[in-house]
C-alpha cells in the first residue's frame, strides 16, 4: 500500500513537471485532431494540410497578438474510443483551441469533453447534425450538415436522375446512417419508394450477397451513406456480378482512393461535395501556396480546415485575448471572411449557410459538375 | 419460381466462395490446436502478410511486363506461400516454443502480442491505407437469361472454390498418407508418447505452422485478388471469422474446419440475402452459440480432456 502511494506521488510529480514544460512556452497552441492513421487517413490529411497552411500564413503575417500559432497533431484514427483519449490528452496538454475531429462518431464524444473543459472546437469535416444539438457554446463547424447534404442529394435523385427502383445502403455509423436517412426521407417526400434500406458493416470486404440482393430487387439506383473503402468494394463487386445501377454517395466517398479501389466501376459515380473552393478566383493565391508546397488544395476539407483556424485566429486578434470562452462568444456573434466565403455561425455553432454540389466522379479520380 | 431458385443458388455460390477462404484460414487454427492445444491468434496476421506479399509480387511482375495472368497469379501465390511459411515458422520459434512448457494462457497472451506486433509492423512498413489492385480476372459464367433472372458466378469465385478444393484434397492426402502426416496425427493424440517413440515433435510442430501459414497465404492471394484491396487490419476480422469456423466445426478437427468455414460463409450470405446484411454477423455468431450449446465440441470435434 505504502509503495503504491509512493508511486502515485512520483507519477504526479512527473506529470506536473511535464505540464510545467508545456505551459512555459509562449506560443498559442492549436490542436489538430483527426485520423493520421486508419482507413480514412486521407481525409485527415486534407484537414491537416488546410489547418497547417493557415497557421503558417498567419504566422508569416505576424502571428496573433504578437505570438506565434503552433499546430499540434493528434491521431484519433477515426475511432471514438481513441478520440476520447485524444480529447483528454489535449485537456492535459493545456491546449485551448482544437481543429477537428474529422469523423462525426469521433467528434461527438470528444465535443462533450471540450465543452466541459472550456476548449473551443471547430470541426472542418463532421457533418452529423446531432453534434451541435446539445446546446454547447464551445463547439463550431465550418462545414455543412448531413441534413443539408441529404436533401441536396435527394432532390438531385428525384429531379435529375428519376430512377425506378431506389436502394439506400449505409454503414451503420453516425455519419453514414444519418445522411442515408436524410436521403431516404427526401426521395420519399418526392413520391419515390425506397425498395431497400439496409446497413452493412464498416470494414467488411465481401458484398456479393448484398449485390445479388440489389440485383434481385431490380434496383437501378443505389445511394450509399458511408466512406470510400466500402463503397469502392461495392462498386467493384457490382461490376463483376453484373449489377446495372447508378451509384451515389456523400463527400465521404469523394476521394481519389475510390478510383483506385473500384477502377473503371467508379466512372460516373455521383458525389455530393462542398463546392470547389479552389476554383473561386479570390482563393487563387492560396491555391498557389498549396501548389508550391506540392499539396492538393482540392480535397473537400482543406479550405474548411483553413477557415477554421482563421476564424479562431481572427477572433483572438479581435478580442485581444486567448481566453477560450471570450473567443467562443466572439465567434458566435461575428461574420468572418474566409476562403469558404462569408462565415457566420448560428447559436448552435453551425454555419448559417453552406452549399453542397453534385459532381460526376471519374475513374482517374477527377470530378466534374453533374447536370 | 425459377427466379427465386436462381437467387438461392447465387447466394449459396457467394457463400461458398467466402466460406472456402474461411476454411483455408481455419485449418491453421485447428491444426495448431490439435497438436499443441493453443490458439495461434497471430494466424490472421499471417494471412494478411500473405495478401501483401502477393500484391507486391503481382505489382512487380506487372512492372516487368508480364501479361499471362495465370503465371503471375501462380508466382504470386508461390512467393506468398514461401514468405508466409517463413513467418509462420518464425512466429512459432520466437513466440511459442520458449513457452511450450508454461501454462497455456501465457502462450495465448504471447500469441495476442505477436498479432499486435505484426499488425503494427506492417502498418509502419506499408502504411495504414487501403492498397488497391485492379481486377485481373474479369467475367464469369452466366446461367439463365442475361436480361432476366440468372446466376452469375465470376471466374474469380470459381478459381477460389476450385483452389480451395485442391488444397483441401492435398492436405487430406498429406495427413492420411505421408509419414509426416502420420506423425502429425500421432502427435495430436499424444505428443509425449510420439516423442518417446522417436518422432521429433519440434519438426512436427514446425510443419504444422508451415502448413497453416501456406494455406493462409493461398487464401490471402485469392481474397486479395477477389476484393482487390488490402490493409493491415484485414487479418483481424478474417482471423476472427476463421477461428469461429474452426470452433464451429470442432477445433482440432481438419474436416471440421472445412465444414465450419463453408457453414459460416453460407449462413452469412443467406442472412444478407434473405434477411438483412446488418444482421449477418449476429446470425453467424448466434449459430455458433447454438451449436456450441448442443454440441460443445463443435460439429465434428471429438470430446476430449480440457487442454486450455
XYZ file of C-alpha atoms in Angstrom:
679
model
C 0.000 0.000 0.000
C 2.717 2.386 1.066
C 4.695 1.714 -2.078
C 1.600 2.379 -4.162
C 1.164 5.796 -2.577
C 4.807 6.499 -3.228
C 4.460 5.504 -6.848
C 1.362 7.668 -7.298
C 3.134 10.648 -5.788
C 6.106 10.054 -8.025
C 3.755 9.830 -11.021
C 2.103 13.101 -10.062
C 5.479 14.756 -9.737
C 6.491 13.598 -13.184
C 3.268 14.722 -14.824
C 3.457 18.084 -13.057
C 6.963 18.532 -14.418
C 5.724 17.687 -17.909
C 2.832 20.110 -17.616
C 5.227 22.796 -16.474
C 7.179 22.254 -19.640
C 4.171 22.860 -21.888
C 2.943 25.950 -20.057
C 6.350 27.583 -20.189
C 6.118 28.225 -23.938
C 4.500 31.439 -25.049
C 3.088 30.191 -28.338
C -0.616 29.707 -28.841
C -1.140 26.033 -29.440
C -3.887 24.705 -31.666
C -4.602 21.004 -31.516
C -5.252 19.377 -34.888
C -7.223 16.241 -34.114
C -8.097 13.721 -36.782
C -7.071 10.420 -38.308
C -3.335 10.286 -39.060
C -3.669 6.527 -39.365
C -6.508 4.181 -40.177
C -8.678 3.633 -43.213
C -9.826 7.253 -43.625
C -6.482 8.955 -43.015
C -6.749 10.594 -46.461
C -9.428 12.913 -45.099
C -7.261 13.607 -42.097
C -4.541 14.810 -44.457
C -6.933 17.263 -46.101
C -7.766 18.712 -42.729
C -4.128 18.825 -41.617
C -2.718 20.500 -44.725
C -5.516 23.098 -44.653
C -5.007 23.925 -40.990
C -1.206 23.900 -41.223
C -1.297 26.239 -44.205
C -3.480 28.666 -42.253
C -1.143 28.528 -39.258
C 1.874 29.129 -41.492
C 0.307 32.084 -43.287
C -0.996 33.693 -40.102
C 2.458 33.359 -38.530
C 4.063 34.842 -41.630
C 1.712 37.815 -41.327
C 2.895 38.463 -37.774
C 1.040 35.843 -35.752
C -1.750 36.562 -33.300
C -1.322 39.381 -30.785
C 2.433 39.089 -31.247
C 2.511 35.375 -30.559
C 3.012 32.511 -32.952
C 0.450 29.800 -33.591
C 1.684 26.245 -33.254
C -0.256 23.286 -34.613
C -0.021 20.028 -32.665
C -1.274 16.893 -34.425
C -3.258 14.248 -32.555
C -4.228 10.918 -34.098
C -7.719 9.646 -33.276
C -7.689 7.088 -36.138
C -11.387 7.944 -36.574
C -12.085 5.705 -33.590
C -14.491 7.092 -30.981
C -12.557 5.489 -28.101
C -9.278 6.924 -29.273
C -10.970 10.289 -29.888
C -11.922 10.477 -26.200
C -8.352 9.610 -25.222
C -7.075 12.311 -27.577
C -9.509 14.861 -26.140
C -8.308 14.073 -22.622
C -4.723 14.390 -23.764
C -5.473 17.792 -25.281
C -7.005 18.859 -21.950
C -3.899 17.605 -20.125
C -1.605 19.376 -22.557
C -3.351 22.618 -21.689
C -4.416 23.408 -25.252
C -7.496 25.619 -25.556
C -8.207 25.511 -29.296
C -8.979 22.443 -31.406
C -9.485 21.978 -35.126
C -11.217 18.614 -35.516
C -12.227 15.925 -35.170
C -12.943 14.506 -38.572
C -15.394 11.608 -38.272
C -18.717 12.530 -36.724
C -18.595 9.489 -34.459
C -15.284 10.758 -33.049
C -16.314 14.393 -32.821
C -19.452 13.615 -30.852
C -17.860 12.089 -27.716
C -14.848 14.416 -27.890
C -17.074 17.519 -28.025
C -18.541 16.683 -24.591
C -15.062 16.885 -23.104
C -14.163 20.133 -24.866
C -17.392 21.799 -23.765
C -16.818 20.754 -20.141
C -13.216 21.938 -20.177
C -13.912 25.217 -21.947
C -11.976 24.387 -25.094
C -13.019 25.894 -28.435
C -13.536 23.152 -31.014
C -14.120 23.790 -34.716
C -14.644 20.756 -36.895
C -13.996 21.141 -40.597
C -15.456 17.807 -41.591
C -18.046 16.325 -39.207
C -21.424 16.723 -40.808
C -23.770 14.813 -38.488
C -26.493 17.177 -37.219
C -26.546 15.668 -33.701
C -23.152 17.121 -32.839
C -24.464 20.651 -32.404
C -27.820 19.704 -30.879
C -26.550 19.680 -27.289
C -26.722 23.454 -26.837
C -22.951 23.679 -26.452
C -21.263 27.078 -26.598
C -17.706 25.988 -27.471
C -18.437 23.731 -30.452
C -18.459 25.053 -34.035
C -18.174 23.734 -37.549
C -17.050 25.167 -40.869
C -18.806 22.544 -42.972
C -22.427 21.901 -43.873
C -24.675 19.354 -42.216
C -25.921 15.991 -43.408
C -29.372 17.444 -43.057
C -28.363 19.865 -45.855
C -26.335 17.367 -47.878
C -29.015 14.645 -47.749
C -31.754 16.838 -49.238
C -29.393 18.102 -51.981
C -28.686 14.502 -52.945
C -32.345 13.517 -52.566
C -33.580 16.388 -54.741
C -30.982 15.602 -57.400
C -32.156 11.988 -57.458
C -35.814 12.974 -57.724
C -35.406 15.759 -60.264
C -32.447 14.751 -62.434
C -31.904 11.001 -62.189
C -35.549 9.909 -61.874
C -34.768 6.254 -61.137
C -37.365 3.493 -60.985
C -36.204 1.497 -58.014
C -34.061 3.117 -55.334
C -31.989 1.359 -52.688
C -30.374 3.208 -49.790
C -27.421 1.473 -48.113
C -25.394 2.766 -45.171
C -22.516 1.666 -42.939
C -24.443 1.891 -39.624
C -22.141 4.668 -38.418
C -23.370 8.022 -37.228
C -22.299 9.823 -40.400
C -23.384 7.226 -42.946
C -26.705 6.293 -41.423
C -27.559 9.924 -40.702
C -27.084 11.008 -44.280
C -28.743 7.881 -45.696
C -31.833 8.553 -43.591
C -31.963 12.151 -44.831
C -31.749 11.000 -48.457
C -34.433 8.383 -47.903
C -36.899 10.847 -46.415
C -36.263 13.404 -49.182
C -36.884 10.994 -52.044
C -39.914 9.561 -50.251
C -41.349 13.040 -49.901
C -40.843 13.492 -53.641
C -43.040 10.446 -54.215
C -40.446 7.721 -54.734
C -40.411 4.363 -52.995
C -37.215 3.160 -51.394
C -37.285 -0.582 -52.064
C -34.288 -1.415 -49.863
C -32.878 0.357 -46.823
C -30.037 -1.637 -45.303
C -26.913 -1.349 -43.241
C -23.614 -3.072 -43.851
C -20.646 -3.472 -41.524
C -17.832 -0.976 -41.963
C -14.583 -2.821 -42.618
C -16.362 -5.676 -44.359
C -14.891 -6.853 -47.640
C -17.495 -9.163 -49.081
C -20.627 -7.570 -50.504
C -21.544 -10.248 -53.030
C -24.668 -11.228 -51.079
C -25.787 -7.603 -50.947
C -25.131 -7.081 -54.644
C -27.108 -10.221 -55.504
C -29.975 -8.878 -53.442
C -29.850 -5.487 -55.188
C -29.940 -7.313 -58.495
C -32.882 -9.433 -57.449
C -34.818 -6.337 -56.433
C -34.113 -4.832 -59.885
C -32.604 -1.777 -58.253
C -31.416 0.830 -60.744
C -30.214 3.450 -58.276
C -28.178 2.969 -55.110
C -27.429 5.699 -52.600
C -24.629 4.767 -50.218
C -24.111 6.629 -46.925
C -20.591 5.995 -45.676
C -16.952 6.137 -46.696
C -14.974 5.117 -49.783
C -13.355 1.800 -48.699
C -16.717 0.041 -48.571
C -18.351 1.821 -51.495
C -15.263 1.126 -53.618
C -15.667 -2.588 -52.992
C -19.425 -2.474 -53.551
C -18.857 -0.757 -56.916
C -16.196 -3.240 -57.899
C -18.244 -6.282 -56.911
C -21.363 -4.828 -58.576
C -19.497 -4.572 -61.835
C -18.154 -8.111 -61.525
C -21.562 -9.507 -60.644
C -23.333 -7.570 -63.389
C -25.466 -5.130 -61.405
C -26.548 -2.270 -63.676
C -27.263 0.637 -61.391
C -26.309 4.260 -60.888
C -24.482 4.831 -57.588
C -24.328 7.961 -55.498
C -22.600 8.860 -52.258
C -21.796 11.741 -49.920
C -18.469 13.605 -49.651
C -17.119 10.712 -47.531
C -16.685 8.722 -50.738
C -15.318 11.606 -52.822
C -11.690 10.640 -52.634
C -9.159 9.558 -55.243
C -8.792 6.219 -53.489
C -12.260 5.180 -54.585
C -10.970 5.211 -58.145
C -8.002 3.031 -57.317
C -10.197 0.548 -55.418
C -13.079 0.428 -57.880
C -11.199 1.245 -61.090
C -13.486 1.626 -64.074
C -16.514 0.927 -61.849
C -16.094 4.368 -60.258
C -16.746 6.153 -63.559
C -19.983 8.112 -63.401
C -20.489 7.776 -59.650
C -22.448 10.750 -58.315
C -20.998 12.516 -55.278
C -22.254 15.460 -53.247
C -19.336 17.618 -52.202
C -18.795 21.071 -50.812
C -18.318 23.497 -53.707
C -14.827 23.633 -55.261
C -13.483 26.488 -53.171
C -10.181 26.201 -55.029
C -11.927 27.410 -58.211
C -13.016 30.646 -56.517
C -10.810 33.408 -58.023
C -10.485 35.007 -54.568
C -8.539 31.942 -53.423
C -6.071 31.929 -56.335
C -3.045 32.965 -54.279
C -3.899 30.456 -51.554
C -4.257 27.670 -54.121
C -0.857 28.654 -55.491
C 0.612 28.445 -51.991
C -0.636 24.850 -51.697
C 0.728 24.007 -55.129
C 4.121 25.468 -54.218
C 4.264 23.013 -51.348
C 3.159 20.214 -53.656
C -0.102 19.792 -51.761
C -3.537 19.219 -53.197
C -5.979 22.025 -52.362
C -8.960 20.277 -53.996
C -9.917 17.991 -51.110
C -13.329 18.862 -49.652
C -11.988 19.588 -46.144
C -8.867 21.583 -46.988
C -10.478 25.018 -47.189
C -12.911 24.413 -44.307
C -9.927 23.482 -42.115
C -8.060 26.592 -43.244
C -11.132 28.658 -42.406
C -11.475 27.002 -39.002
C -8.003 28.157 -37.994
C -8.540 31.583 -39.493
C -11.825 32.140 -37.660
C -10.172 31.303 -34.336
C -7.142 33.465 -35.072
C -9.303 36.408 -36.185
C -11.348 36.132 -33.008
C -8.237 36.032 -30.828
C -6.960 39.147 -32.591
C -10.265 40.985 -32.289
C -10.734 40.204 -28.613
C -7.023 40.628 -27.923
C -7.248 37.568 -25.759
C -6.587 33.856 -25.816
C -9.295 33.169 -23.288
C -11.299 30.425 -24.940
C -14.698 31.480 -23.567
C -14.218 35.037 -24.754
C -13.107 33.814 -28.187
C -16.111 31.483 -28.458
C -18.522 34.269 -27.507
C -16.975 36.497 -30.179
C -17.204 33.730 -32.792
C -20.916 33.360 -32.123
C -21.735 36.987 -32.919
C -19.371 37.914 -35.748
C -19.166 37.300 -39.500
C -15.789 36.302 -40.939
C -14.471 36.458 -44.481
C -12.691 33.185 -45.232
C -11.703 31.020 -48.202
C -15.049 29.216 -47.915
C -16.881 32.528 -48.229
C -18.579 34.555 -45.530
C -18.748 32.550 -42.345
C -21.439 33.284 -39.808
C -22.304 30.891 -37.016
C -25.805 30.408 -35.629
C -26.448 29.878 -31.923
C -25.777 26.136 -32.285
C -22.345 26.763 -33.799
C -23.397 25.683 -37.303
C -22.851 27.757 -40.432
C -25.884 29.807 -41.330
C -25.451 28.815 -44.972
C -23.464 26.182 -46.813
C -23.926 24.741 -50.296
C -23.365 21.224 -51.490
C -22.881 20.499 -55.169
C -23.434 17.224 -57.067
C -20.423 16.010 -59.039
C -19.787 13.205 -61.509
C -16.799 11.166 -60.403
C -14.353 9.838 -62.984
C -12.166 6.767 -62.943
C -8.988 8.830 -62.993
C -10.028 10.454 -59.697
C -11.162 13.734 -61.266
C -14.647 15.164 -60.904
C -16.931 17.363 -62.969
C -20.145 19.105 -62.049
C -23.207 16.924 -62.749
C -26.159 18.315 -64.615
C -40.392 -19.630 -59.160
C -37.242 -20.113 -61.156
C -36.328 -16.584 -60.182
C -36.152 -17.418 -56.500
C -34.257 -20.656 -57.164
C -31.673 -18.751 -59.197
C -31.369 -16.248 -56.405
C -30.913 -19.000 -53.833
C -28.183 -20.681 -55.894
C -26.482 -17.334 -56.431
C -26.383 -16.690 -52.696
C -25.124 -20.214 -51.979
C -22.319 -19.678 -54.520
C -21.404 -16.359 -52.894
C -21.423 -18.036 -49.502
C -19.313 -20.954 -50.654
C -16.714 -18.575 -52.064
C -16.233 -16.672 -48.852
C -16.693 -19.872 -46.828
C -13.855 -21.642 -48.684
C -11.440 -18.911 -47.718
C -12.602 -19.067 -44.088
C -11.939 -22.804 -44.267
C -8.417 -22.300 -45.656
C -7.528 -19.963 -42.813
C -9.346 -22.094 -40.226
C -7.074 -25.074 -40.995
C -4.166 -23.156 -39.474
C -6.057 -22.634 -36.205
C -7.360 -26.120 -35.962
C -4.090 -27.967 -36.745
C -2.093 -25.966 -34.239
C -4.765 -26.505 -31.621
C -4.934 -30.200 -32.422
C -1.229 -30.690 -31.787
C -0.120 -28.238 -29.126
C -3.503 -27.244 -27.739
C -3.115 -23.491 -28.112
C -4.877 -20.865 -30.189
C -2.443 -19.142 -32.537
C -4.039 -15.709 -32.610
C -1.298 -14.367 -34.862
C -2.572 -16.608 -37.660
C -4.858 -13.926 -39.085
C -1.829 -11.663 -39.483
C -0.041 -14.351 -41.489
C -2.989 -14.288 -43.857
C -2.687 -10.502 -44.078
C 1.056 -10.737 -44.777
C 0.340 -13.314 -47.487
C -2.003 -10.828 -49.158
C 0.602 -8.068 -49.044
C 3.298 -10.325 -50.475
C 1.104 -11.416 -53.365
C 0.206 -7.776 -54.082
C 3.856 -6.823 -54.134
C 4.741 -9.732 -56.419
C 1.840 -9.007 -58.769
C 2.758 -5.327 -58.929
C 6.393 -6.242 -59.583
C 5.510 -8.700 -62.345
C 3.193 -6.165 -63.968
C 6.032 -3.659 -63.977
C 8.333 -6.216 -65.561
C 5.808 -6.561 -68.355
C 4.336 -9.996 -67.691
C 0.897 -10.441 -69.137
C -0.018 -14.078 -68.580
C -2.422 -13.851 -65.662
C -2.085 -17.476 -64.626
C 1.698 -17.410 -64.436
C 1.534 -14.163 -62.478
C -1.026 -15.456 -60.003
C 0.835 -18.748 -59.668
C 4.112 -16.963 -58.957
C 2.435 -14.564 -56.516
C 0.904 -17.480 -54.672
C 4.213 -19.365 -54.602
C 6.201 -16.429 -53.246
C 3.342 -15.665 -50.831
C 3.422 -19.254 -49.545
C 7.197 -19.220 -49.108
C 7.373 -15.950 -47.224
C 4.243 -16.591 -45.153
C 5.629 -20.023 -44.224
C 8.800 -18.350 -43.067
C 6.672 -16.064 -40.912
C 4.655 -18.982 -39.542
C 7.838 -20.904 -38.757
C 9.498 -17.908 -37.107
C 6.421 -16.972 -35.083
C 6.418 -20.455 -33.600
C 10.139 -20.381 -32.822
C 10.089 -16.880 -31.340
C 6.777 -16.598 -29.574
C 5.576 -20.101 -28.719
C 8.460 -22.549 -28.481
C 10.104 -20.909 -25.466
C 6.718 -21.006 -23.721
C 5.750 -24.524 -24.658
C 6.147 -25.940 -21.182
C 4.485 -22.992 -19.444
C 0.772 -22.517 -18.899
C -1.479 -22.320 -21.967
C -2.704 -18.863 -21.019
C 0.815 -17.485 -21.213
C 1.229 -18.763 -24.756
C -2.151 -17.238 -25.581
C -1.010 -13.808 -24.395
C 2.178 -14.258 -26.394
C 0.023 -15.018 -29.449
C -2.033 -11.875 -28.987
C 1.164 -9.865 -28.545
C 2.573 -11.354 -31.730
C -0.613 -10.444 -33.572
C -0.452 -6.818 -32.426
C 3.246 -6.651 -33.269
C 2.787 -7.980 -36.804
C -0.194 -5.724 -37.489
C 1.698 -2.620 -36.442
C 4.885 -3.698 -38.163
C 3.022 -3.975 -41.471
C 1.243 -0.713 -40.742
C 4.582 1.048 -40.334
C 6.201 -0.690 -43.283
C 3.320 -0.430 -45.760
C 1.183 2.426 -44.444
C -2.241 2.157 -42.906
C -4.218 2.938 -46.025
C -6.012 0.549 -48.284
C -3.752 -0.626 -51.083
C -5.782 -1.418 -54.171
C -5.120 -3.553 -57.192
C -7.096 -3.610 -60.437
C -9.088 -6.783 -61.064
C -7.028 -9.135 -63.200
C -9.577 -11.824 -63.957
C -12.883 -10.469 -65.123
C -16.091 -12.002 -66.339
C -17.846 -15.158 -65.269
C -20.219 -17.984 -66.055
C -23.781 -16.957 -66.694
C -26.710 -19.302 -66.281
C -30.164 -18.291 -67.428
C -31.422 -15.198 -69.195
C -28.802 -12.401 -69.198
C -31.541 -9.743 -69.138
C -33.877 -11.544 -66.774
C -33.269 -13.835 -63.868
C -29.889 -15.510 -63.974
C -26.979 -16.761 -61.941
C -23.619 -15.110 -62.459
C -20.615 -16.817 -60.937
C -17.457 -14.887 -61.650
C -14.306 -16.699 -62.784
C -12.633 -15.438 -59.642
C -15.273 -17.154 -57.484
C -14.746 -20.377 -59.420
C -10.976 -20.092 -59.016
C -11.357 -19.572 -55.257
C -13.608 -22.585 -54.805
C -11.525 -24.863 -57.069
C -8.215 -23.849 -55.470
C -9.671 -24.476 -52.034
C -10.874 -27.919 -53.043
C -7.418 -28.768 -54.451
C -5.677 -27.529 -51.285
C -8.063 -29.458 -49.058
C -7.641 -32.655 -51.075
C -3.871 -32.245 -50.982
C -3.901 -31.653 -47.260
C -6.150 -34.662 -46.616
C -3.818 -36.859 -48.665
C -0.795 -35.490 -46.867
C -2.278 -36.083 -43.435
C -3.614 -39.559 -44.207
C -0.833 -40.963 -46.413
C 2.548 -39.350 -45.744
C 4.998 -40.165 -42.951
C 4.868 -36.606 -41.652
C 1.075 -36.699 -41.799
C 1.082 -39.818 -39.681
C 3.461 -38.122 -37.254
C 1.057 -35.161 -37.097
C -1.860 -37.416 -36.299
C 0.147 -39.257 -33.692
C 1.276 -36.007 -32.085
C -2.312 -34.796 -31.959
C -3.194 -37.898 -29.954
C -0.297 -37.812 -27.513
C 2.691 -35.613 -28.126
C 4.709 -37.004 -25.200
C 4.329 -40.549 -26.427
C 5.334 -39.723 -30.004
C 8.499 -38.146 -28.637
C 9.296 -41.344 -26.779
C 8.768 -43.294 -29.982
C 11.447 -41.343 -31.771
C 9.447 -38.719 -33.634
C 10.907 -35.245 -33.351
C 7.905 -33.266 -32.136
C 9.668 -29.972 -32.883
C 9.636 -30.864 -36.564
C 6.004 -31.871 -36.393
C 5.007 -28.602 -34.765
C 7.068 -26.545 -37.216
C 5.440 -28.420 -40.112
C 2.019 -27.669 -38.687
C 2.761 -23.961 -38.559
C 4.181 -24.007 -42.082
C 1.121 -25.798 -43.489
C -1.219 -23.403 -41.717
C 0.708 -20.374 -42.948
C 0.833 -21.693 -46.525
C -2.916 -22.197 -46.653
C -3.424 -18.749 -45.148
C -1.177 -17.307 -47.876
C -3.229 -19.096 -50.536
C -6.380 -17.594 -49.022
C -4.635 -14.215 -48.856
C -3.681 -14.262 -52.538
C -7.150 -15.399 -53.616
C -9.080 -12.956 -51.453
C -6.677 -10.143 -52.278
C -7.390 -10.638 -55.960
C -11.119 -11.117 -55.388
C -11.585 -7.936 -53.345
C -8.673 -6.005 -54.810
C -7.754 -4.234 -51.582
C -5.644 -4.938 -48.545
C -4.871 -3.004 -45.377
C -3.025 -4.012 -42.203
C -6.289 -4.693 -40.390
C -7.779 -7.356 -42.669
C -6.078 -10.116 -40.693
C -8.020 -9.391 -37.544
C -11.522 -9.857 -38.941
C -10.524 -12.722 -41.220
C -8.762 -14.411 -38.317
C -11.768 -13.996 -36.060
C -14.109 -15.444 -38.668
C -11.781 -18.348 -39.401
C -11.336 -19.043 -35.716
C -15.131 -19.093 -35.384
C -15.281 -21.517 -38.300
C -12.716 -23.762 -36.622
C -14.664 -23.767 -33.347
C -17.941 -24.313 -35.172
C -16.609 -27.377 -36.975
C -14.875 -28.693 -33.881
C -11.471 -27.278 -33.096
C -8.715 -29.815 -33.657
C -10.577 -31.494 -36.495
C -9.457 -30.747 -40.069
C -12.695 -31.808 -41.826
C -14.471 -29.834 -39.096
C -12.617 -26.657 -40.067
C -13.593 -27.149 -43.713
C -17.217 -27.736 -42.818
C -17.250 -24.885 -40.298
C -15.851 -22.436 -42.852
C -18.401 -23.336 -45.502
C -21.267 -23.271 -42.997
C -20.249 -19.864 -41.706
C -19.860 -18.429 -45.214
C -23.194 -19.754 -46.422
C -25.051 -18.652 -43.290
C -23.620 -15.148 -43.660
C -24.584 -14.865 -47.286
C -28.068 -16.293 -46.762
C -28.687 -13.870 -43.898
C -27.561 -10.950 -46.017
C -29.605 -12.253 -48.935
C -32.892 -13.067 -47.245
C -32.859 -11.007 -44.097
C -30.566 -8.019 -43.919
C -26.821 -7.525 -44.240
C -26.883 -5.676 -40.914
C -27.530 -8.899 -39.024
C -25.120 -11.098 -40.953
C -22.579 -11.322 -38.136
C -25.311 -11.562 -35.493
C -26.789 -14.613 -37.174
C -23.385 -16.198 -37.793
C -22.379 -15.888 -34.171
C -25.817 -16.901 -32.863
C -25.411 -20.039 -34.937
C -22.054 -20.614 -33.263
C -23.555 -20.224 -29.786
C -26.476 -22.515 -30.611
C -24.242 -25.241 -31.996
C -21.868 -24.999 -29.062
C -24.811 -25.224 -26.635
C -25.912 -28.534 -28.073
C -22.544 -29.806 -29.308
C -19.897 -28.284 -27.047
C -17.099 -29.925 -29.001
C -18.286 -28.482 -32.328
C -19.881 -30.363 -35.197
C -17.077 -32.827 -35.946
C -14.892 -32.381 -32.857
C -14.156 -35.253 -30.539
C -14.908 -34.806 -26.880
C -11.559 -34.644 -25.159
C -9.791 -33.716 -21.985
C -9.707 -29.978 -21.341
C -6.403 -28.659 -22.604
C -6.613 -24.927 -22.032
